[in-house]
Short mmCIF file of C-alpha atoms in Angstrom, two decimals:
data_model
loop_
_atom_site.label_atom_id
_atom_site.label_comp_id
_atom_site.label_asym_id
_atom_site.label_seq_id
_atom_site.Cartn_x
_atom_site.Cartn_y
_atom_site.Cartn_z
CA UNK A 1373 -6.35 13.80 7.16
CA UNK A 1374 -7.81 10.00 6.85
CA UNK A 1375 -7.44 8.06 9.56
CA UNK A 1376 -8.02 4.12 8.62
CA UNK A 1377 -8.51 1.69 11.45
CA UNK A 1378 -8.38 -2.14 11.12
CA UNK A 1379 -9.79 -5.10 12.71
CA UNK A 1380 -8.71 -7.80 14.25
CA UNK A 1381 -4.93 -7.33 13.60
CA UNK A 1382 -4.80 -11.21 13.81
CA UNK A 1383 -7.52 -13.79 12.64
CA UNK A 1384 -6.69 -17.58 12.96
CA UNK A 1385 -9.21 -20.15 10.94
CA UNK A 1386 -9.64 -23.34 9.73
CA UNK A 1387 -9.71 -24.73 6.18
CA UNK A 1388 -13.74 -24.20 5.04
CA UNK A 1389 -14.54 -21.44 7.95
CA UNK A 1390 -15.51 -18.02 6.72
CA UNK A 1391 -12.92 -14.60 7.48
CA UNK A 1392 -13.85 -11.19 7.76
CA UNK A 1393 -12.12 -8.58 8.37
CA UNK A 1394 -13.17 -5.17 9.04
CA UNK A 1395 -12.05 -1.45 8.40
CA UNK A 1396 -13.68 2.11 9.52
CA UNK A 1397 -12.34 5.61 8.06
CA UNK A 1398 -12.83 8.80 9.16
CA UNK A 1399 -13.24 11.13 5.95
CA UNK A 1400 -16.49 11.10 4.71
CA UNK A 1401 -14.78 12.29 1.68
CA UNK A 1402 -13.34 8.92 0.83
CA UNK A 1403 -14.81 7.10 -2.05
CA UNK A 1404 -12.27 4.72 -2.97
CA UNK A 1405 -11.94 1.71 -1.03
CA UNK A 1406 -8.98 -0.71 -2.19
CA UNK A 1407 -7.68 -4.24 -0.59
CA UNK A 1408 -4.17 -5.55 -0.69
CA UNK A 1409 -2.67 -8.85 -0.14
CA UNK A 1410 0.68 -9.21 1.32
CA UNK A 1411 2.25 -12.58 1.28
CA UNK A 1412 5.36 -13.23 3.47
CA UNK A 1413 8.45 -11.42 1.54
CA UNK A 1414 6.13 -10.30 -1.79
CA UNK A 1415 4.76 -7.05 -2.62
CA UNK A 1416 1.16 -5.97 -1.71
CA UNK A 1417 -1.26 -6.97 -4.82
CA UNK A 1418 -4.59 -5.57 -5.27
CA UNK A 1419 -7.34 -8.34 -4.57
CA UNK A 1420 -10.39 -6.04 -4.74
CA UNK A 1421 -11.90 -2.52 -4.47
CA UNK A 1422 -14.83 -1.03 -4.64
CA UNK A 1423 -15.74 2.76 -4.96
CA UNK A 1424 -18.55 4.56 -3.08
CA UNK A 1425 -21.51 4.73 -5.29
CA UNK A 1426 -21.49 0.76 -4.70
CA UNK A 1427 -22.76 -1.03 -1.38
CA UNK A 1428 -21.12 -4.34 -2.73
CA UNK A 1429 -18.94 -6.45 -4.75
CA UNK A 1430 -17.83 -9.97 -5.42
CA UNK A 1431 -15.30 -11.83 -6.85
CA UNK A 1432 -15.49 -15.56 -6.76
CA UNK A 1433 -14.89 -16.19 -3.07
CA UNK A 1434 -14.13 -12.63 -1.84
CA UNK A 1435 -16.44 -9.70 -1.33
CA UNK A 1436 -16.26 -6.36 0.01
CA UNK A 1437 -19.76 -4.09 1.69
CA UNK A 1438 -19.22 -0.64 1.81
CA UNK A 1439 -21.53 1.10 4.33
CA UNK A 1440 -20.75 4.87 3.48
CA UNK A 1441 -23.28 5.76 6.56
CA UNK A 1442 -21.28 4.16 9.34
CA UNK A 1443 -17.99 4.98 7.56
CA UNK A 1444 -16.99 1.39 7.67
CA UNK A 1445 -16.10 -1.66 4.81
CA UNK A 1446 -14.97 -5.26 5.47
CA UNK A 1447 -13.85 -8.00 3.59
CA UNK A 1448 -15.03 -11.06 2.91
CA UNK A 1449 -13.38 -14.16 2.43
CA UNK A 1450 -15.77 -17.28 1.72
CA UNK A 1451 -14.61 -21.36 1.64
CA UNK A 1452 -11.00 -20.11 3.13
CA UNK A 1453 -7.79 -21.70 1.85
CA UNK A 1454 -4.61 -22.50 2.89
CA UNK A 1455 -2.90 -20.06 0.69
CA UNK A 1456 -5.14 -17.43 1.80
CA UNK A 1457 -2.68 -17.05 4.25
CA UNK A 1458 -0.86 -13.44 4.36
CA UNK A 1459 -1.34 -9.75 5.97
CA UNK A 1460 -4.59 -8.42 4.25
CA UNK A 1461 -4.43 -4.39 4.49
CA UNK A 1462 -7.82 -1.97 3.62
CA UNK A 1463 -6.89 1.71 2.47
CA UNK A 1464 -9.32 4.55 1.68
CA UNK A 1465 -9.04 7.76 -0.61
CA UNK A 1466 -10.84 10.83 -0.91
CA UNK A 1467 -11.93 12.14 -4.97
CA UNK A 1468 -9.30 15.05 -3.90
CA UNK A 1469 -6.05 13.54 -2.57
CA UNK A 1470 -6.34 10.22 -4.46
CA UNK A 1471 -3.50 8.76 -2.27
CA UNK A 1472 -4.41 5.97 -0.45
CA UNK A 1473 -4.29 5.78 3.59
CA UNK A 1474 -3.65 2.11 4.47
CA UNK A 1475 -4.76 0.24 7.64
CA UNK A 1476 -2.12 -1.59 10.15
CA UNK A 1477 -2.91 -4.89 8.51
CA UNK A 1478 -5.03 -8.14 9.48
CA UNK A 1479 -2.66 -10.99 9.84
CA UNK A 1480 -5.07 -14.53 8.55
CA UNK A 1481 -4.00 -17.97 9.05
CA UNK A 1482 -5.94 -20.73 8.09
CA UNK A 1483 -4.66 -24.08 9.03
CA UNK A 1484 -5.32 -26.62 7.16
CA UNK B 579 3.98 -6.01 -19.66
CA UNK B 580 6.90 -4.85 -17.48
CA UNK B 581 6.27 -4.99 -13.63
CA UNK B 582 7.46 -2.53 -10.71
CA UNK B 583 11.08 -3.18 -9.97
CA UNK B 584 13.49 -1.90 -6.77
CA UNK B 585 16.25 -2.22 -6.13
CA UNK B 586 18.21 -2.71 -4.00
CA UNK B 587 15.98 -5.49 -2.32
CA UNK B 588 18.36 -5.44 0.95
CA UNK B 589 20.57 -2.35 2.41
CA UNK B 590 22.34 -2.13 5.88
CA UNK B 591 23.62 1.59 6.63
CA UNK B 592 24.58 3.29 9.63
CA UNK B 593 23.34 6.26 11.30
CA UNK B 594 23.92 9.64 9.84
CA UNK B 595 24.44 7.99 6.88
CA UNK B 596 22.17 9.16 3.19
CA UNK B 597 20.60 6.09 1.13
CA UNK B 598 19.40 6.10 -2.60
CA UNK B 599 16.56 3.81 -3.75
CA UNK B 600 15.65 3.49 -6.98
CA UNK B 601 12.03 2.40 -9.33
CA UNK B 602 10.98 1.50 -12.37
CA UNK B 603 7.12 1.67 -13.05
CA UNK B 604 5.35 -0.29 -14.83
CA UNK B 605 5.03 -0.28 -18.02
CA UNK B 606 2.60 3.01 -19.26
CA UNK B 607 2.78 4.28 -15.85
CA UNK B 608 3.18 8.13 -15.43
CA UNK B 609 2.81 8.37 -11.59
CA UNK B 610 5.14 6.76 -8.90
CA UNK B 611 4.61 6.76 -5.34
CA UNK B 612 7.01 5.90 -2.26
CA UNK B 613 5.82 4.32 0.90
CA UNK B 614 7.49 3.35 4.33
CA UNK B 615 6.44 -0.03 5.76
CA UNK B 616 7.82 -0.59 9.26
CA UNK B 617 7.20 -4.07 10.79
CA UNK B 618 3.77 -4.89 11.49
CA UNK B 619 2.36 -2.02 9.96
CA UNK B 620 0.63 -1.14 6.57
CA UNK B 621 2.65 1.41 4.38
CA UNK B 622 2.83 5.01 4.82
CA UNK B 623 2.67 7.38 2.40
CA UNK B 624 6.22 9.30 1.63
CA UNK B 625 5.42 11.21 -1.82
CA UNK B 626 3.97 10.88 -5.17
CA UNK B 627 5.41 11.89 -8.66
CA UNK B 628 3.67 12.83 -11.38
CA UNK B 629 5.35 13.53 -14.74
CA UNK B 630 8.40 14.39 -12.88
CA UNK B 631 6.91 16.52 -10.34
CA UNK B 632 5.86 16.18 -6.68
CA UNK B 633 2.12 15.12 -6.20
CA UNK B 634 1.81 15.45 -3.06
CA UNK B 635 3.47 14.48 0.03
CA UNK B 636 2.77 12.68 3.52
CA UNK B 637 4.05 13.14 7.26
CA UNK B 638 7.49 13.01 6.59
CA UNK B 639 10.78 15.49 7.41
CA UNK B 640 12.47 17.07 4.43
CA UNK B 641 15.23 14.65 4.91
CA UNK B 642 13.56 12.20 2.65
CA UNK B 643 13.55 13.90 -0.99
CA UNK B 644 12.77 12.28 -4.03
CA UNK B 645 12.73 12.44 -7.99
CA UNK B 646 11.07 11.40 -10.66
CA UNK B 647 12.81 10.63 -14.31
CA UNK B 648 11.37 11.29 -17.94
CA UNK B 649 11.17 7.43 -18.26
CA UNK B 650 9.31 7.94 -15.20
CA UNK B 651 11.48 5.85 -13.56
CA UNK B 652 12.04 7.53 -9.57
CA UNK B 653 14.30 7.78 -6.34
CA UNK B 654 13.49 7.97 -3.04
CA UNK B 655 16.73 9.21 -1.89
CA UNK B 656 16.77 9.87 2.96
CA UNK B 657 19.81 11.89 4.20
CA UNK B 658 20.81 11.66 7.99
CA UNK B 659 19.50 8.26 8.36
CA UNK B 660 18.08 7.25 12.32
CA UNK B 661 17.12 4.04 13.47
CA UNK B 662 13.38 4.90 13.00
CA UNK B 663 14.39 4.49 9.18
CA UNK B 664 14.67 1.32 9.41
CA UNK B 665 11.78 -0.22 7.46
CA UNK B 666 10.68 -1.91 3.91
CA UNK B 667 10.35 1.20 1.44
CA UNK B 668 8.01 0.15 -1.25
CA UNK B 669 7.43 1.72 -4.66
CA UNK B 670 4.14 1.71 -6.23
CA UNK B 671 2.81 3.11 -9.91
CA UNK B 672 -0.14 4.05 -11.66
CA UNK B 673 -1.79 4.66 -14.43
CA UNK B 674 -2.35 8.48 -13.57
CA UNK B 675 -3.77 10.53 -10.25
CA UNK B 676 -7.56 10.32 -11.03
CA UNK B 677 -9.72 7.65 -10.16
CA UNK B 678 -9.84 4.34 -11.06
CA UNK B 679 -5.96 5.46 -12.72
CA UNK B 680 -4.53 5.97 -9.14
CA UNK B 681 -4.86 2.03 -8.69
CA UNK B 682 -1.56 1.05 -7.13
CA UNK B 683 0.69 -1.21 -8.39
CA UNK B 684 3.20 -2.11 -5.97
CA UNK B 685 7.21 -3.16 -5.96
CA UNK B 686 8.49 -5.78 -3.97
CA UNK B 687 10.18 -3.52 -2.01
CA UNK B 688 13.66 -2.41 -0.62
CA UNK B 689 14.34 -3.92 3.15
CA UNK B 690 16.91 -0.76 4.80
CA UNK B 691 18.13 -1.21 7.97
CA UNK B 692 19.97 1.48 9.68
CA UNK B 693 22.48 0.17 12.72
#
């Protein structure tokens, strides 16, 4: 089955600074790539995704890079906010299963 | 448009114990899915319905069953409860099981804990 690892598990920043956070799967089947944000106590919401036949995407100050080669995607978050704060989780899925596998979660705090 | 609703949003059982949570998806949403969150980890995949039948269906013992309604609505229903239970369960529903349908739409959750 997939296998989704994710890194750093915690990443501490200040107002302004740049995160990224980065994610590596192991079935080259996988061409669905989706990230959740989970605020303390609320439900994980879909910030982005992108799907395989894409190296890139961008939404106002977040981006994700797909590199389908190295089996790995990351997230970008530009001009970082306070309320950026939460647990930021990557998943994958393959065409067949459709079911996401989710990473262990990046934990970002940016102080202010 | 309707959101994903749990409930409960807090249980406390005891060991041996069976536990019933219940889901309604979001509005125009065929497909439900159940996940385990335990602390400091990102959800793991119980089961999927699909128009009332199982979709599919992660690492976990046959002591966690489910069902699925024809308002779509579902239960995640764990018999024998252990201490490893313990965990957030959260629902999520989509639009179908293909591509860009399978986008997950999450619950806030139901926070078990088994003493």
């Amino acid at each position: 089955g997939e296998n989704v690892e994710q890194h750093p598990s915690t990443l501490s920043v200040q107002e302004g600074d740049s995160a990224v956070i980065k994610c590596t799967y192991s079935d080259s089947a996988s061409n669905y790539f989706p990230w959740y944000k989970q605020e303390l106590g609320k439900r994980p919401q879909l910030i982005i995704d992108i799907r395989s036949n894409v190296g890139e995407k961008k939404d106002q100050r977040i981006a994700v890079t797909l590199n389908k080669t190295a089996k790995h995607f990351s997230l970008h978050i530009t001009e970082t906010q306070p309320e950026d704060s939460a647990v930021y989780f990557c998943a994958a899925s393959s065409k067949g299963s459709y079911i996401p596998t989710f990473g262990r979660g990046t934990s970002l705090i940016v102080h202010p | 448009e309707t959101g994903v609703t749990q409930s409960p949003t807090h249980l406390i059982k005891t060991r041996g114990q069976q536990v019933t949570l219940r889901c309604s998806s979001q509005s125009g949403h065929n497909t439900v899915s159940w996940y385990q969150q335990a602390l400091g980890q990102g959800p793991q995949f119980i089961f999927q319905y699909y128009r009332e039948e199982e979709n599919g269906r992660g690492n976990f013992p046959p002591r966690f069953s489910g069902l699925q309604f024809p308002n779509y609505s579902s239960e995640l229903n764990v018999n024998a409860l252990e201490l490893d239970d313990s965990a957030l369960y959260l629902c999520a529903s989509s639009l179908g099981t293909g591509g860009a349908k399978n986008i997950q739409y999450f619950g806030a959750g139901t926070r078990l804990s088994v003493l």
